[in-house]
Short mmCIF file of C-alpha atoms in Angstrom, two decimals:
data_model
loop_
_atom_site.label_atom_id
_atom_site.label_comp_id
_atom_site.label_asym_id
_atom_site.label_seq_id
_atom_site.Cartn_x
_atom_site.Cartn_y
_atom_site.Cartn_z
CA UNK X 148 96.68 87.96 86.53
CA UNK X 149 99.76 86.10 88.39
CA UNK X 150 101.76 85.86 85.52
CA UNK X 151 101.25 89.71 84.72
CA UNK X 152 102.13 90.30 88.41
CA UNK X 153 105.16 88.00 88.19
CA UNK X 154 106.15 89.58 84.91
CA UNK X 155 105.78 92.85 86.60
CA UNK X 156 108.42 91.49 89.51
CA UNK X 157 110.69 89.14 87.58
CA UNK X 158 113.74 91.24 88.11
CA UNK X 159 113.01 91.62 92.32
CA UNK X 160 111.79 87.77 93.08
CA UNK X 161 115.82 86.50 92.69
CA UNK X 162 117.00 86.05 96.14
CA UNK X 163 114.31 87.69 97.80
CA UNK X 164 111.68 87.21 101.08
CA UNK X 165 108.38 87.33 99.86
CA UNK X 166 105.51 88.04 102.29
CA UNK X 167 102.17 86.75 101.58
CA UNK X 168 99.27 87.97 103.32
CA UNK X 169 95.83 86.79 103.46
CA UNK X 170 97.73 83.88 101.84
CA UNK X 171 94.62 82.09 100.84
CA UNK X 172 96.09 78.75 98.58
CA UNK X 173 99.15 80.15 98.93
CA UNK X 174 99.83 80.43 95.18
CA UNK X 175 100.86 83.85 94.75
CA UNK X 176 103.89 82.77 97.85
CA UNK X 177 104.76 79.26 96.26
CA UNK X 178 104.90 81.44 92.29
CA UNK X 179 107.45 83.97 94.14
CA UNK X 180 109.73 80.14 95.54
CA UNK X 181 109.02 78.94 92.36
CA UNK X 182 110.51 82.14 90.10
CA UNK X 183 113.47 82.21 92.94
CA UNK X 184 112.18 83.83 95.96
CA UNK X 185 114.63 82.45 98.67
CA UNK X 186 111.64 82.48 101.15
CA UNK X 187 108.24 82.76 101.96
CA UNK X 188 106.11 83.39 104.42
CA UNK X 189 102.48 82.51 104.30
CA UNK X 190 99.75 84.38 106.89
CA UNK X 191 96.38 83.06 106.76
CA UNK X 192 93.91 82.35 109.60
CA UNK X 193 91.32 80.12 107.66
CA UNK X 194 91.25 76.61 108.47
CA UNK X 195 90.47 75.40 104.96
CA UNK X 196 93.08 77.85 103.32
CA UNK X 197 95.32 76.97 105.99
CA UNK X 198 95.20 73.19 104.62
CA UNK X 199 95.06 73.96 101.05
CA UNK X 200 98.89 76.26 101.66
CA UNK X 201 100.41 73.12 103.46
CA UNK X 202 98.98 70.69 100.68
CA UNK X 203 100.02 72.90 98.02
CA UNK X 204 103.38 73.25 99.45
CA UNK X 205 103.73 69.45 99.89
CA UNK X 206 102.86 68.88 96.52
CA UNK X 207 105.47 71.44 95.07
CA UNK X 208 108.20 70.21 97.90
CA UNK X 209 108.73 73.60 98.49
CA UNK X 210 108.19 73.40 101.96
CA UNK X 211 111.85 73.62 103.35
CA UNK X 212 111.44 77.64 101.75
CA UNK X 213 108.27 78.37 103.40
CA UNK X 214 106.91 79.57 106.93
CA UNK X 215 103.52 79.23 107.60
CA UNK X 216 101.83 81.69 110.40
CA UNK X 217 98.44 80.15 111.17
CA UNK X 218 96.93 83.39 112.53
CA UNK X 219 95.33 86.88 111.67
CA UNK X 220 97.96 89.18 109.97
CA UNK X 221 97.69 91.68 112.85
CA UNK X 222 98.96 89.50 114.88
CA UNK X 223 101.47 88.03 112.52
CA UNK X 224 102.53 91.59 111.79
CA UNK X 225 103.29 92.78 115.07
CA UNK X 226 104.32 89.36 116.24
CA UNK X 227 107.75 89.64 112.44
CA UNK X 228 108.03 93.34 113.39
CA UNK X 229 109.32 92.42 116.83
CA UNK X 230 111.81 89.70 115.43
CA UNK X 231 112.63 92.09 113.40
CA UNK X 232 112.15 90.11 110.15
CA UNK X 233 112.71 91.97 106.65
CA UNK X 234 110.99 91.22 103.82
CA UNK X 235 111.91 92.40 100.22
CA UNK X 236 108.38 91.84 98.85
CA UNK X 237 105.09 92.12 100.45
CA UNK X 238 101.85 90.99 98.79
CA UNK X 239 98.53 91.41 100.16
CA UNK X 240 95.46 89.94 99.12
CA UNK X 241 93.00 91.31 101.74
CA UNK X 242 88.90 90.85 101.56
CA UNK X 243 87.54 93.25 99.59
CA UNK X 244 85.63 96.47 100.57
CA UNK X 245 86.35 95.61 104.38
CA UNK X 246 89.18 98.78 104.66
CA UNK X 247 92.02 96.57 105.47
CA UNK X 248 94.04 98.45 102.86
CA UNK X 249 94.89 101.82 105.39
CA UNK X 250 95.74 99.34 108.10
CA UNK X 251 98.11 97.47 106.04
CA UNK X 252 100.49 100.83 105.21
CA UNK X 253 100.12 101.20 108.96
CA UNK X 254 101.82 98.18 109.75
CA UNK X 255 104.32 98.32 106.49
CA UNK X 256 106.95 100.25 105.45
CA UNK X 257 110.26 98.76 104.19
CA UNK X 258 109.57 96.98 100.87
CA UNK X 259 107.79 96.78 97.89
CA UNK X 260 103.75 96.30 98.88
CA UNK X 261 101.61 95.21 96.08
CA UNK X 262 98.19 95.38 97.54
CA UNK X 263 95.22 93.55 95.97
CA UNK X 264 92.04 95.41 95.74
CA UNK X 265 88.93 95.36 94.07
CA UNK X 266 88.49 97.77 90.51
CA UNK X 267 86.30 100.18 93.38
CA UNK X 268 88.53 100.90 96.26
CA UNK X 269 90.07 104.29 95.35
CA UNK X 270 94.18 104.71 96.58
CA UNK X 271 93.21 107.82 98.42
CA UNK X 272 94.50 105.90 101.74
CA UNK X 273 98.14 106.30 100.39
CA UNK X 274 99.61 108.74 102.03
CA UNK X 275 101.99 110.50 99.59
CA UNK X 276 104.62 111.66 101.35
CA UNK X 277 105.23 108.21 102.79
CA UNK X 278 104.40 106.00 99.85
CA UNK X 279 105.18 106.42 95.94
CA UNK X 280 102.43 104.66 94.26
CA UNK X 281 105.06 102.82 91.77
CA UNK X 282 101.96 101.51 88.98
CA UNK X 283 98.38 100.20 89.06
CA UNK X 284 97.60 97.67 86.98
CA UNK X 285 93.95 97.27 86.68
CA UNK X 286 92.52 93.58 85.47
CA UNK X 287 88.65 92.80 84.52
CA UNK X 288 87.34 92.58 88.30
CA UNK X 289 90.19 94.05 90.11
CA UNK X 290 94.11 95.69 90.44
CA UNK X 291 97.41 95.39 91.82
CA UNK X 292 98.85 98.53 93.62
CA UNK X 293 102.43 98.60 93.60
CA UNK X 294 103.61 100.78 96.10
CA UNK X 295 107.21 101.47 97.44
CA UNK X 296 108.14 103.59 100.98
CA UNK X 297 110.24 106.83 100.08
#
């Protein structure tokens, strides 16, 4: 599945600041350093996941190209949006069937947003006239939405 999505990217991770959300181990964030990204930023707010990014980063020695926000991406949201921070790619790997999807496009609007979802959640949240929805590429358990603001 990550090398589908990176194959998918390949020609936007040159150069560019990838946002990871719901980071998790972080390897979707160190894969966009790793094909080129010129930074990433990690949000996660669990403890164990939290260790596994830094380890993971260590082990890579691609920490000098990451930022790590140790807190819920609400906060971490609102918290870039007021230093104005830009981000070319924004990936988000929220928990499944919990709705987080509608509140993500809330908070997002200036990039490409590839939202992770399980095969079930329907992408009747997008609104339209904001969003294009660019592709879905569905897996065996689940799909990347690739959406893009108009």
């Amino acid at each position: 599945i990550k090398e589908t999505l990176f194959n998918i990217l390949q020609d936007d991770i040159p150069g560019c600041r990838f946002l990871d959300l719901f980071s998790g181990s972080g390897a979707i964030g160190i894969e966009a350093i790793s094909r080129g990204a010129k930074e990433a930023v990690f949000v996660e707010f669990g403890k164990e996941a939290l260790s596994c990014i830094r380890a993971n980063l260590k082990k890579t020695k691609l920490e000098s190209q990451a930022v790590v926000f140790p807190v819920e991406v609400s906060y971490a949201i609102s918290k870039l949006a007021r230093q104005q921070e830009i981000f070319d790619i924004i990936y988000a790997d929220p928990p499944y069937e919990r709705g987080f999807e509608p509140k993500i496009l809330e908070w997002l609007s200036d990039a490409i947003l590839i939202l992770e979802t399980s095969l079930d959640t329907p992408v009747d949240y997008v609104d339209t006239e904001q969003f294009e929805i660019v592709r879905i590429k569905e897996y065996k358990n689940n799909q990347h939405v690739f959406l893009r603001a108009k």
